[in-house]
CSV table of N, CA and C in Angstrom, one decimal:
chain,number,residue,atom,x,y,z
A,105,UNK,N,-78.2,-23.8,39.8
A,105,UNK,CA,-78.5,-24.2,41.1
A,105,UNK,C,-77.6,-24.8,41.8
A,106,UNK,N,-76.7,-25.6,41.2
A,106,UNK,CA,-75.7,-26.1,42.1
A,106,UNK,C,-74.5,-24.7,42.2
A,107,UNK,N,-74.6,-23.8,41.6
A,107,UNK,CA,-73.6,-22.5,42.0
A,107,UNK,C,-74.4,-22.3,43.2
A,108,UNK,N,-75.6,-21.8,43.3
A,108,UNK,CA,-76.6,-21.3,44.2
A,108,UNK,C,-76.4,-21.9,45.5
A,109,UNK,N,-76.3,-23.0,45.4
A,109,UNK,CA,-76.4,-24.0,46.6
A,109,UNK,C,-74.8,-23.9,47.2
A,110,UNK,N,-74.1,-23.8,46.3
A,110,UNK,CA,-72.9,-23.9,46.8
A,110,UNK,C,-72.3,-22.3,47.4
A,111,UNK,N,-72.9,-21.3,46.9
A,111,UNK,CA,-73.1,-19.9,47.3
A,111,UNK,C,-71.8,-19.3,47.6
A,112,UNK,N,-70.8,-19.7,46.0
A,112,UNK,CA,-69.4,-19.7,46.0
A,112,UNK,C,-69.6,-18.5,44.5
A,113,UNK,N,-69.5,-17.3,44.9
A,113,UNK,CA,-69.3,-16.1,43.7
A,113,UNK,C,-69.0,-16.4,42.5
A,114,UNK,N,-67.8,-16.8,42.8
A,114,UNK,CA,-66.9,-17.5,40.9
A,114,UNK,C,-67.7,-18.6,40.6
A,115,UNK,N,-68.2,-19.3,41.4
A,115,UNK,CA,-69.2,-20.2,41.0
A,115,UNK,C,-70.5,-19.4,39.9
A,116,UNK,N,-70.9,-18.9,40.9
A,116,UNK,CA,-72.5,-18.2,40.1
A,116,UNK,C,-71.9,-17.1,39.0
A,117,UNK,N,-70.7,-16.9,39.1
A,117,UNK,CA,-70.3,-15.7,37.7
A,117,UNK,C,-70.3,-16.4,36.6
A,118,UNK,N,-69.6,-17.5,37.2
A,118,UNK,CA,-69.7,-18.7,35.6
A,118,UNK,C,-71.3,-18.9,35.1
A,119,UNK,N,-71.8,-19.2,36.2
A,119,UNK,CA,-73.2,-20.0,36.2
A,119,UNK,C,-74.1,-18.9,35.2
A,120,UNK,N,-73.7,-17.7,35.8
A,120,UNK,CA,-74.7,-16.2,35.2
A,120,UNK,C,-74.1,-16.4,33.8
A,121,UNK,N,-72.8,-16.4,33.6
A,121,UNK,CA,-72.0,-16.2,32.2
A,121,UNK,C,-72.8,-17.1,31.2
A,122,UNK,N,-72.0,-18.1,31.5
A,122,UNK,CA,-73.2,-19.3,30.5
A,122,UNK,C,-74.7,-19.3,30.5
A,123,UNK,N,-75.3,-18.6,31.6
A,123,UNK,CA,-77.0,-17.9,31.0
A,123,UNK,C,-77.0,-16.8,30.3
A,124,UNK,N,-75.7,-15.7,29.9
A,124,UNK,CA,-75.7,-14.9,29.4
A,124,UNK,C,-75.5,-15.2,27.8
A,125,UNK,N,-74.6,-16.3,27.4
A,125,UNK,CA,-74.3,-16.7,26.2
A,125,UNK,C,-75.2,-17.5,25.9
A,126,UNK,N,-76.0,-18.2,26.2
A,126,UNK,CA,-77.5,-19.2,25.7
A,126,UNK,C,-78.3,-17.9,25.5
A,127,UNK,N,-78.6,-17.2,26.6
A,127,UNK,CA,-79.6,-15.5,26.5
A,127,UNK,C,-79.1,-15.1,24.5
A,128,UNK,N,-77.9,-15.1,24.8
A,128,UNK,CA,-77.4,-14.5,23.4
A,128,UNK,C,-77.6,-15.4,22.2
A,129,UNK,N,-77.6,-16.7,21.9
A,129,UNK,CA,-77.9,-17.4,21.1
A,129,UNK,C,-79.5,-17.5,20.7
A,130,UNK,N,-80.3,-17.1,22.0
A,130,UNK,CA,-81.6,-17.4,21.7
A,130,UNK,C,-82.4,-16.2,21.4
A,131,UNK,N,-81.2,-15.0,21.1
A,131,UNK,CA,-81.9,-13.5,20.8
A,131,UNK,C,-82.5,-12.6,21.7
A,132,UNK,N,-81.5,-13.4,23.0
A,132,UNK,CA,-82.8,-12.3,24.0
A,132,UNK,C,-81.6,-11.1,25.3
A,133,UNK,N,-81.7,-10.4,24.2
A,133,UNK,CA,-80.5,-9.3,24.3
A,133,UNK,C,-81.0,-9.2,26.3
A,134,UNK,N,-81.7,-8.7,26.2
A,134,UNK,CA,-82.5,-8.2,27.7
A,134,UNK,C,-82.0,-9.2,29.1
A,135,UNK,N,-82.3,-10.4,28.6
A,135,UNK,CA,-81.8,-11.5,29.7
A,135,UNK,C,-80.2,-11.4,29.2
A,136,UNK,N,-79.8,-11.2,28.1
A,136,UNK,CA,-78.1,-11.8,27.9
A,136,UNK,C,-77.4,-10.6,29.2
A,137,UNK,N,-78.0,-9.4,29.1
A,137,UNK,CA,-77.7,-8.2,30.0
A,137,UNK,C,-77.6,-8.6,31.6
A,138,UNK,N,-79.1,-9.0,31.5
A,138,UNK,CA,-79.4,-9.3,33.2
A,138,UNK,C,-78.0,-10.1,33.5
A,139,UNK,N,-78.2,-11.6,33.1
A,139,UNK,CA,-77.2,-12.4,33.6
A,139,UNK,C,-75.6,-12.2,33.7
A,140,UNK,N,-75.0,-11.0,32.7
A,140,UNK,CA,-74.3,-10.3,32.5
A,140,UNK,C,-74.0,-9.2,33.7
A,141,UNK,N,-75.1,-8.8,34.0
A,141,UNK,CA,-74.7,-7.9,34.9
A,141,UNK,C,-74.5,-8.6,36.5
A,142,UNK,N,-75.4,-10.1,36.8
A,142,UNK,CA,-75.0,-10.6,37.9
A,142,UNK,C,-74.2,-11.2,38.0
A,143,UNK,N,-73.7,-12.2,36.5
A,143,UNK,CA,-71.9,-12.5,36.2
A,143,UNK,C,-71.2,-11.3,37.2
A,144,UNK,N,-71.3,-10.2,36.7
A,144,UNK,CA,-70.0,-9.2,37.1
A,144,UNK,C,-70.4,-8.8,38.1
A,145,UNK,N,-71.4,-9.1,39.1
A,145,UNK,CA,-71.5,-9.0,40.3
A,145,UNK,C,-70.7,-9.6,41.0
A,146,UNK,N,-70.9,-10.7,41.0
A,146,UNK,CA,-70.9,-12.1,41.4
A,146,UNK,C,-68.7,-12.3,41.3
A,147,UNK,N,-68.8,-11.9,39.7
A,147,UNK,CA,-67.1,-12.0,39.4
A,147,UNK,C,-66.8,-10.8,40.3
A,148,UNK,N,-66.8,-9.6,40.9
A,148,UNK,CA,-66.4,-8.9,41.4
A,148,UNK,C,-66.2,-9.1,43.0
A,149,UNK,N,-67.5,-9.6,43.3
A,149,UNK,CA,-67.4,-10.1,45.0
A,149,UNK,C,-66.2,-10.8,45.3
A,150,UNK,N,-66.2,-12.3,44.5
A,150,UNK,CA,-65.2,-13.1,44.4
A,150,UNK,C,-63.8,-12.8,44.1
A,151,UNK,N,-63.6,-11.3,43.8
A,151,UNK,CA,-62.4,-11.3,43.1
A,151,UNK,C,-62.1,-12.0,42.3
A,152,UNK,N,-62.8,-12.4,41.7
A,152,UNK,CA,-62.2,-13.0,40.2
A,152,UNK,C,-62.0,-12.1,38.9
A,153,UNK,N,-60.8,-11.8,39.0
A,153,UNK,CA,-60.3,-10.5,37.7
A,153,UNK,C,-60.3,-11.5,36.0
A,154,UNK,N,-59.7,-13.0,36.5
A,154,UNK,CA,-59.8,-13.3,34.7
A,154,UNK,C,-61.6,-13.4,34.5
A,155,UNK,N,-62.5,-13.6,35.4
A,155,UNK,CA,-63.8,-13.5,34.9
A,155,UNK,C,-64.5,-12.1,34.5
A,156,UNK,N,-63.9,-11.7,35.5
A,156,UNK,CA,-64.4,-9.8,35.5
A,156,UNK,C,-63.8,-9.4,34.2
A,157,UNK,N,-62.6,-9.8,33.8
A,157,UNK,CA,-62.4,-9.3,32.1
A,157,UNK,C,-62.6,-9.8,31.1
A,158,UNK,N,-63.2,-11.5,31.3
A,158,UNK,CA,-64.5,-11.8,30.5
A,158,UNK,C,-65.6,-11.1,30.3
A,159,UNK,N,-65.9,-10.8,31.8
A,159,UNK,CA,-67.9,-10.5,31.2
A,159,UNK,C,-68.2,-9.3,30.7
A,160,UNK,N,-66.7,-8.0,30.6
A,160,UNK,CA,-66.7,-6.8,30.6
A,160,UNK,C,-66.3,-6.9,29.2
A,161,UNK,N,-65.2,-7.3,28.7
A,161,UNK,CA,-64.8,-7.6,27.4
A,161,UNK,C,-66.0,-8.3,26.4
A,162,UNK,N,-67.5,-9.5,26.9
A,162,UNK,CA,-68.4,-9.5,26.4
A,162,UNK,C,-69.0,-8.8,26.0
A,163,UNK,N,-69.5,-8.2,27.4
A,163,UNK,CA,-70.6,-7.0,27.4
A,163,UNK,C,-70.4,-6.1,26.1
A,164,UNK,N,-68.9,-6.1,26.3
A,164,UNK,CA,-68.6,-4.6,25.2
A,164,UNK,C,-69.1,-5.2,23.9
A,165,UNK,N,-68.7,-6.5,23.5
A,165,UNK,CA,-68.7,-7.1,22.6
A,165,UNK,C,-70.4,-6.3,21.7
A,166,UNK,N,-71.5,-6.9,23.1
A,166,UNK,CA,-72.7,-6.3,22.7
A,166,UNK,C,-73.2,-5.5,22.7
A,167,UNK,N,-72.6,-4.3,23.3
A,167,UNK,CA,-72.5,-3.2,22.9
A,167,UNK,C,-72.4,-2.7,21.7
A,168,UNK,N,-71.1,-3.2,21.2
A,168,UNK,CA,-70.8,-2.8,20.0
A,168,UNK,C,-71.7,-3.6,18.4
A,169,UNK,N,-72.0,-4.5,19.0
A,169,UNK,CA,-73.0,-5.2,17.9
A,169,UNK,C,-74.2,-4.0,17.9
A,170,UNK,N,-74.3,-3.5,18.9
A,170,UNK,CA,-75.8,-2.4,19.0
A,170,UNK,C,-75.9,-0.8,18.8
A,171,UNK,N,-74.1,-1.0,18.3
A,171,UNK,CA,-73.6,0.4,17.9
A,171,UNK,C,-73.7,1.4,19.1
A,172,UNK,N,-73.4,0.7,20.3
A,172,UNK,CA,-73.8,1.9,21.5
A,172,UNK,C,-72.0,1.9,21.7
A,173,UNK,N,-71.4,3.0,21.0
A,173,UNK,CA,-69.9,3.0,21.0
A,173,UNK,C,-68.9,3.1,22.2
A,174,UNK,N,-69.9,4.0,23.2
A,174,UNK,CA,-69.5,4.5,25.0
A,174,UNK,C,-69.5,3.5,25.6
A,175,UNK,N,-70.7,2.9,25.5
A,175,UNK,CA,-70.6,1.6,26.5
A,175,UNK,C,-69.7,0.7,26.1
A,176,UNK,N,-69.5,0.3,24.9
A,176,UNK,CA,-68.6,-0.6,24.8
A,176,UNK,C,-67.4,0.1,25.2
A,177,UNK,N,-66.8,1.2,24.5
A,177,UNK,CA,-65.6,1.5,25.2
A,177,UNK,C,-65.0,2.1,26.9
A,178,UNK,N,-66.8,2.0,27.6
A,178,UNK,CA,-66.5,2.2,28.7
A,178,UNK,C,-65.8,0.8,29.7
A,179,UNK,N,-66.8,-0.4,28.9
A,179,UNK,CA,-66.5,-1.4,29.2
A,179,UNK,C,-64.7,-2.3,29.0
A,180,UNK,N,-64.3,-1.6,27.6
A,180,UNK,CA,-63.1,-2.5,27.3
A,180,UNK,C,-61.9,-1.4,28.0
A,181,UNK,N,-61.9,-0.5,28.5
A,181,UNK,CA,-61.2,0.3,29.2
A,181,UNK,C,-61.2,0.4,30.5
A,182,UNK,N,-61.9,-0.6,31.1
A,182,UNK,CA,-62.0,-1.5,32.2
A,182,UNK,C,-61.1,-2.7,32.2
A,183,UNK,N,-62.1,-3.1,31.1
A,183,UNK,CA,-61.2,-4.8,30.7
A,183,UNK,C,-59.3,-4.5,30.6
A,184,UNK,N,-59.5,-3.7,29.2
A,184,UNK,CA,-57.7,-3.7,29.0
A,184,UNK,C,-56.8,-2.9,30.7
A,185,UNK,N,-57.7,-2.4,31.4
A,185,UNK,CA,-56.7,-2.2,32.9
A,185,UNK,C,-56.1,-3.0,32.9
A,186,UNK,N,-57.8,-4.0,33.6
A,186,UNK,CA,-57.0,-5.1,34.1
A,186,UNK,C,-56.4,-6.4,33.9
A,187,UNK,N,-56.7,-6.6,32.7
A,187,UNK,CA,-55.5,-7.4,31.8
A,187,UNK,C,-53.9,-6.9,31.7
A,188,UNK,N,-53.9,-5.4,31.5
A,188,UNK,CA,-52.5,-4.9,31.7
A,188,UNK,C,-52.0,-5.2,33.0
A,189,UNK,N,-52.7,-4.7,34.0
A,189,UNK,CA,-52.6,-4.9,35.3
A,189,UNK,C,-52.1,-6.5,35.9
A,190,UNK,N,-52.9,-7.8,35.3
A,190,UNK,CA,-52.7,-8.8,35.5
A,190,UNK,C,-52.1,-9.7,34.5
A,191,UNK,N,-51.4,-8.9,33.6
A,191,UNK,CA,-50.6,-9.8,32.1
A,191,UNK,C,-51.5,-10.6,31.7
A,192,UNK,N,-52.9,-10.9,31.9
A,192,UNK,CA,-54.1,-12.0,30.7
A,192,UNK,C,-53.9,-11.4,29.6
A,193,UNK,N,-52.8,-11.9,28.6
A,193,UNK,CA,-52.7,-11.8,27.3
A,193,UNK,C,-53.9,-11.9,26.5
A,194,UNK,N,-54.5,-13.1,26.8
A,194,UNK,CA,-55.4,-14.0,25.7
A,194,UNK,C,-56.9,-12.6,25.9
A,195,UNK,N,-56.9,-12.0,26.7
A,195,UNK,CA,-58.2,-11.3,27.6
A,195,UNK,C,-57.6,-9.9,27.1
A,196,UNK,N,-56.7,-9.5,27.1
A,196,UNK,CA,-56.0,-8.3,26.5
A,196,UNK,C,-56.3,-8.3,24.9
A,197,UNK,N,-55.6,-9.2,24.1
A,197,UNK,CA,-55.9,-9.4,22.9
A,197,UNK,C,-57.2,-9.0,22.4
A,198,UNK,N,-57.9,-9.9,23.2
A,198,UNK,CA,-59.7,-9.8,22.7
A,198,UNK,C,-60.1,-8.0,23.1
A,199,UNK,N,-59.9,-8.1,24.1
A,199,UNK,CA,-60.4,-6.4,24.4
A,199,UNK,C,-59.8,-5.2,23.3
A,200,UNK,N,-58.6,-5.7,23.2
A,200,UNK,CA,-58.0,-5.2,21.9
A,200,UNK,C,-58.2,-4.6,20.8
A,201,UNK,N,-59.0,-5.9,20.2
A,201,UNK,CA,-59.4,-6.4,19.4
A,201,UNK,C,-60.8,-5.8,18.7
A,202,UNK,N,-61.6,-6.0,20.2
A,202,UNK,CA,-62.7,-5.6,19.8
A,202,UNK,C,-63.1,-3.7,19.7
A,203,UNK,N,-61.5,-2.9,20.8
A,203,UNK,CA,-61.8,-1.5,21.0
A,203,UNK,C,-61.3,-1.3,19.7
A,204,UNK,N,-60.6,-2.5,18.6
A,204,UNK,CA,-59.8,-1.3,17.4
A,204,UNK,C,-61.5,-1.6,16.9
A,205,UNK,N,-62.5,-2.1,17.0
A,205,UNK,CA,-63.4,-2.4,15.9
A,205,UNK,C,-64.3,-0.6,16.1
A,206,UNK,N,-64.3,-0.8,17.3
A,206,UNK,CA,-65.3,0.3,17.8
A,206,UNK,C,-64.5,1.4,17.2
A,207,UNK,N,-62.8,1.4,17.6
A,207,UNK,CA,-62.2,2.7,16.5
A,207,UNK,C,-62.5,2.8,15.0
A,208,UNK,N,-62.8,1.6,14.6
A,208,UNK,CA,-63.2,1.7,12.9
A,208,UNK,C,-64.4,2.5,12.5
A,209,UNK,N,-65.3,1.5,13.5
A,209,UNK,CA,-66.8,2.3,13.1
A,209,UNK,C,-66.8,4.0,13.4
A,210,UNK,N,-65.8,3.9,14.2
A,210,UNK,CA,-65.8,6.2,14.7
A,210,UNK,C,-65.0,6.6,13.2
A,211,UNK,N,-64.4,5.9,12.6
A,211,UNK,CA,-63.2,6.6,11.8
A,211,UNK,C,-62.1,6.7,11.9
A,212,UNK,N,-61.6,6.1,13.4
A,212,UNK,CA,-60.6,6.4,14.0
A,212,UNK,C,-59.8,5.2,13.4
A,213,UNK,N,-59.3,5.5,12.3
A,213,UNK,CA,-58.8,3.6,11.1
A,213,UNK,C,-57.0,3.8,12.0
A,214,UNK,N,-56.1,4.8,12.0
A,214,UNK,CA,-55.2,5.0,12.9
A,214,UNK,C,-54.6,3.9,13.9
A,215,UNK,N,-55.9,4.8,15.4
A,215,UNK,CA,-55.7,4.0,16.5
A,215,UNK,C,-56.4,2.2,16.4
A,216,UNK,N,-57.2,2.1,15.5
A,216,UNK,CA,-58.1,0.4,15.1
A,216,UNK,C,-56.5,-0.1,14.8
A,217,UNK,N,-56.0,0.2,13.3
A,217,UNK,CA,-54.9,-0.3,13.1
A,217,UNK,C,-53.6,-0.8,14.4
A,218,UNK,N,-53.4,0.7,15.0
A,218,UNK,CA,-52.5,0.5,16.4
A,218,UNK,C,-53.2,-1.3,17.5
A,219,UNK,N,-53.9,-0.8,17.5
A,219,UNK,CA,-54.8,-2.1,18.6
A,219,UNK,C,-55.0,-3.4,17.9
A,220,UNK,N,-55.1,-3.4,16.5
A,220,UNK,CA,-54.9,-4.7,16.1
A,220,UNK,C,-54.2,-5.0,16.0
A,221,UNK,N,-52.9,-4.2,15.3
A,221,UNK,CA,-51.1,-5.3,15.6
A,221,UNK,C,-51.1,-5.6,16.8
A,222,UNK,N,-51.5,-5.0,17.9
A,222,UNK,CA,-51.3,-5.3,18.7
A,222,UNK,C,-52.0,-6.3,19.8
A,223,UNK,N,-52.8,-6.3,19.5
A,223,UNK,CA,-53.7,-7.8,19.2
A,223,UNK,C,-53.0,-9.0,18.9
A,224,UNK,N,-52.9,-9.1,18.0
A,224,UNK,CA,-52.3,-9.9,16.9
A,224,UNK,C,-51.2,-10.9,18.0
A,225,UNK,N,-50.4,-9.2,18.0
A,225,UNK,CA,-49.0,-9.9,18.8
A,225,UNK,C,-49.1,-10.3,20.2
A,226,UNK,N,-50.4,-9.8,21.0
A,226,UNK,CA,-50.6,-10.5,22.4
A,226,UNK,C,-51.3,-12.0,21.8
A,227,UNK,N,-52.0,-12.6,21.3
A,227,UNK,CA,-52.2,-13.7,20.7
A,227,UNK,C,-50.7,-14.3,20.3
A,228,UNK,N,-50.0,-14.0,19.5
A,228,UNK,CA,-48.9,-14.5,19.3
A,228,UNK,C,-47.8,-15.0,20.2
A,229,UNK,N,-48.1,-14.3,21.1
A,229,UNK,CA,-47.0,-14.2,22.2
A,229,UNK,C,-47.5,-15.8,23.1
A,230,UNK,N,-48.7,-15.8,23.1
A,230,UNK,CA,-49.1,-16.8,23.7
A,230,UNK,C,-49.5,-17.9,23.1
A,231,UNK,N,-49.5,-18.0,21.6
A,231,UNK,CA,-49.8,-19.2,20.9
A,231,UNK,C,-51.6,-19.3,21.0
A,232,UNK,N,-51.7,-18.4,20.8
A,232,UNK,CA,-53.7,-18.4,21.2
A,232,UNK,C,-54.2,-18.3,19.6
A,233,UNK,N,-55.0,-19.1,19.6
A,233,UNK,CA,-56.1,-19.7,18.0
A,233,UNK,C,-56.8,-18.9,17.8
A,234,UNK,N,-56.7,-17.4,18.7
A,234,UNK,CA,-57.6,-16.3,18.3
A,234,UNK,C,-56.8,-15.7,16.9
A,235,UNK,N,-55.5,-15.2,16.5
A,235,UNK,CA,-54.8,-14.6,16.4
A,235,UNK,C,-55.2,-14.7,15.0
A,236,UNK,N,-56.4,-14.8,14.3
A,236,UNK,CA,-56.8,-14.6,12.5
A,236,UNK,C,-57.9,-13.4,13.1
A,237,UNK,N,-58.5,-13.8,14.0
A,237,UNK,CA,-59.3,-12.2,13.5
A,237,UNK,C,-58.7,-11.0,14.4
A,238,UNK,N,-57.6,-10.8,14.7
A,238,UNK,CA,-57.7,-9.4,14.3
A,238,UNK,C,-56.7,-9.1,13.3
A,239,UNK,N,-56.2,-9.9,12.5
A,239,UNK,CA,-55.9,-9.8,11.2
A,239,UNK,C,-57.4,-9.8,10.3
A,240,UNK,N,-58.2,-10.4,10.4
A,240,UNK,CA,-59.4,-10.1,9.7
A,240,UNK,C,-59.9,-9.0,9.4
A,241,UNK,N,-59.9,-8.1,11.4
A,241,UNK,CA,-60.0,-6.8,11.2
A,241,UNK,C,-59.5,-6.2,10.5
A,242,UNK,N,-58.2,-6.4,10.5
A,242,UNK,CA,-57.1,-5.5,10.4
A,242,UNK,C,-57.6,-5.1,8.6
A,243,UNK,N,-58.0,-6.5,7.9
A,243,UNK,CA,-57.7,-6.2,6.5
A,243,UNK,C,-59.2,-5.4,6.2
A,244,UNK,N,-60.4,-5.0,6.9
A,244,UNK,CA,-61.3,-4.6,7.4
A,244,UNK,C,-60.9,-2.9,7.4
A,245,UNK,N,-59.8,-2.7,8.3
A,245,UNK,CA,-59.8,-1.6,8.3
A,245,UNK,C,-59.0,-1.1,7.1
A,246,UNK,N,-57.9,-1.9,6.5
A,246,UNK,CA,-57.3,-1.1,5.7
A,246,UNK,C,-58.0,-1.0,4.5
A,247,UNK,N,-59.5,-2.2,4.2
A,247,UNK,CA,-60.1,-1.9,3.2
A,247,UNK,C,-61.1,-0.1,3.4
A,248,UNK,N,-61.8,-0.4,4.2
A,248,UNK,CA,-62.0,1.2,4.8
A,248,UNK,C,-61.3,2.1,4.2
A,249,UNK,N,-60.0,2.0,4.4
A,249,UNK,CA,-59.0,2.9,4.5
A,249,UNK,C,-58.8,3.3,2.6
A,250,UNK,N,-59.1,2.3,2.0
A,250,UNK,CA,-59.2,2.2,0.3
A,250,UNK,C,-57.9,1.9,-0.1
A,251,UNK,N,-57.3,0.7,1.1
A,251,UNK,CA,-55.5,0.5,0.7
A,251,UNK,C,-56.5,-1.2,0.3
A,252,UNK,N,-56.6,-1.3,-1.0
A,252,UNK,CA,-57.1,-3.0,-1.1
A,252,UNK,C,-55.7,-3.9,-1.5
A,253,UNK,N,-54.6,-3.8,-1.3
A,253,UNK,CA,-53.2,-4.5,-1.5
A,253,UNK,C,-53.3,-5.0,-0.2
A,254,UNK,N,-52.9,-3.9,0.9
A,254,UNK,CA,-53.1,-4.2,2.5
A,254,UNK,C,-54.0,-5.1,2.7
A,255,UNK,N,-55.8,-4.7,1.9
A,255,UNK,CA,-56.5,-5.6,2.6
A,255,UNK,C,-56.7,-6.9,2.4
A,256,UNK,N,-56.3,-7.0,0.8
A,256,UNK,CA,-56.0,-8.2,0.1
A,256,UNK,C,-55.3,-8.8,1.3
A,257,UNK,N,-53.9,-8.4,1.5
A,257,UNK,CA,-53.2,-9.2,2.2
A,257,UNK,C,-53.2,-10.1,3.3
A,258,UNK,N,-54.1,-8.8,4.2
A,258,UNK,CA,-54.5,-9.2,5.7
A,258,UNK,C,-55.2,-10.3,5.4
A,259,UNK,N,-56.5,-10.7,4.6
A,259,UNK,CA,-57.3,-11.2,4.7
A,259,UNK,C,-57.0,-12.2,3.7
A,260,UNK,N,-56.0,-12.9,3.5
A,260,UNK,CA,-55.0,-13.6,2.9
A,260,UNK,C,-54.7,-14.1,4.0
A,261,UNK,N,-53.5,-13.8,5.0
A,261,UNK,CA,-53.0,-13.6,6.1
A,261,UNK,C,-53.9,-14.9,6.8
A,262,UNK,N,-55.2,-13.7,7.2
A,262,UNK,CA,-56.2,-14.6,8.3
A,262,UNK,C,-56.8,-16.0,7.6
A,263,UNK,N,-57.2,-15.6,6.4
A,263,UNK,CA,-57.2,-17.4,5.9
A,263,UNK,C,-56.3,-18.4,6.1
A,264,UNK,N,-54.9,-17.9,6.5
A,264,UNK,CA,-54.1,-19.0,6.3
A,264,UNK,C,-53.6,-19.7,8.0
A,265,UNK,N,-54.0,-18.2,8.7
A,265,UNK,CA,-53.8,-18.5,10.3
A,265,UNK,C,-54.6,-19.6,10.4
A,266,UNK,N,-56.2,-18.8,10.2
A,266,UNK,CA,-57.1,-19.8,10.6
A,266,UNK,C,-57.3,-21.4,9.9
A,267,UNK,N,-56.9,-21.6,8.8
A,267,UNK,CA,-56.7,-22.7,7.9
A,267,UNK,C,-55.5,-23.3,8.4
A,268,UNK,N,-54.4,-23.0,9.0
A,268,UNK,CA,-53.7,-24.0,10.1
A,268,UNK,C,-53.8,-24.1,11.2
A,269,UNK,N,-55.2,-23.6,12.0
A,269,UNK,CA,-55.4,-24.0,13.3
A,269,UNK,C,-57.1,-24.5,13.0
A,270,UNK,N,-57.5,-25.0,12.1
A,270,UNK,CA,-58.4,-25.2,11.7
A,270,UNK,C,-59.7,-24.6,12.0
A,271,UNK,N,-59.7,-23.7,12.4
A,271,UNK,CA,-60.6,-22.6,12.9
A,271,UNK,C,-61.7,-21.9,11.9
A,272,UNK,N,-62.7,-23.1,11.5
A,272,UNK,CA,-64.0,-22.4,11.0
A,272,UNK,C,-64.4,-21.2,11.0
A,273,UNK,N,-64.9,-21.0,11.8
A,273,UNK,CA,-65.5,-19.9,12.3
A,273,UNK,C,-65.0,-18.5,11.5
């Protein structure tokens, strides 16, 4: 209501992003999608590149969960292009990690490894606590390739990074 009263597109984008996240927690995929579309509209109207990247990355995650890989890739390509143009390493890392998951599901394992390696590097460059996520996914890709030694090493590395950062998720 405050964002609506202020008629500020960036505030409205934030409010709808929060509502989308709440809808996701409630298991309401339709409301999640509606709020993300509204959030995206407001973020783009307000020329808020950071929110635009985040919203597109979050939408891609939802598409990924639903097995809608083409839709996920479409969102991620835009998010990555914006992240590369603006230098937002956090969202670049997230988008690369998400794209790697799509690649892995499609059997494009070498591309997944490349994206996960770069995602990890992006998180490291900024000292992000999210570094364990691409390392975990890297373990999954190695497992899918049948490389049990590398998979185990990646999983152990992810546990170490997550433990060091007290990341329980």
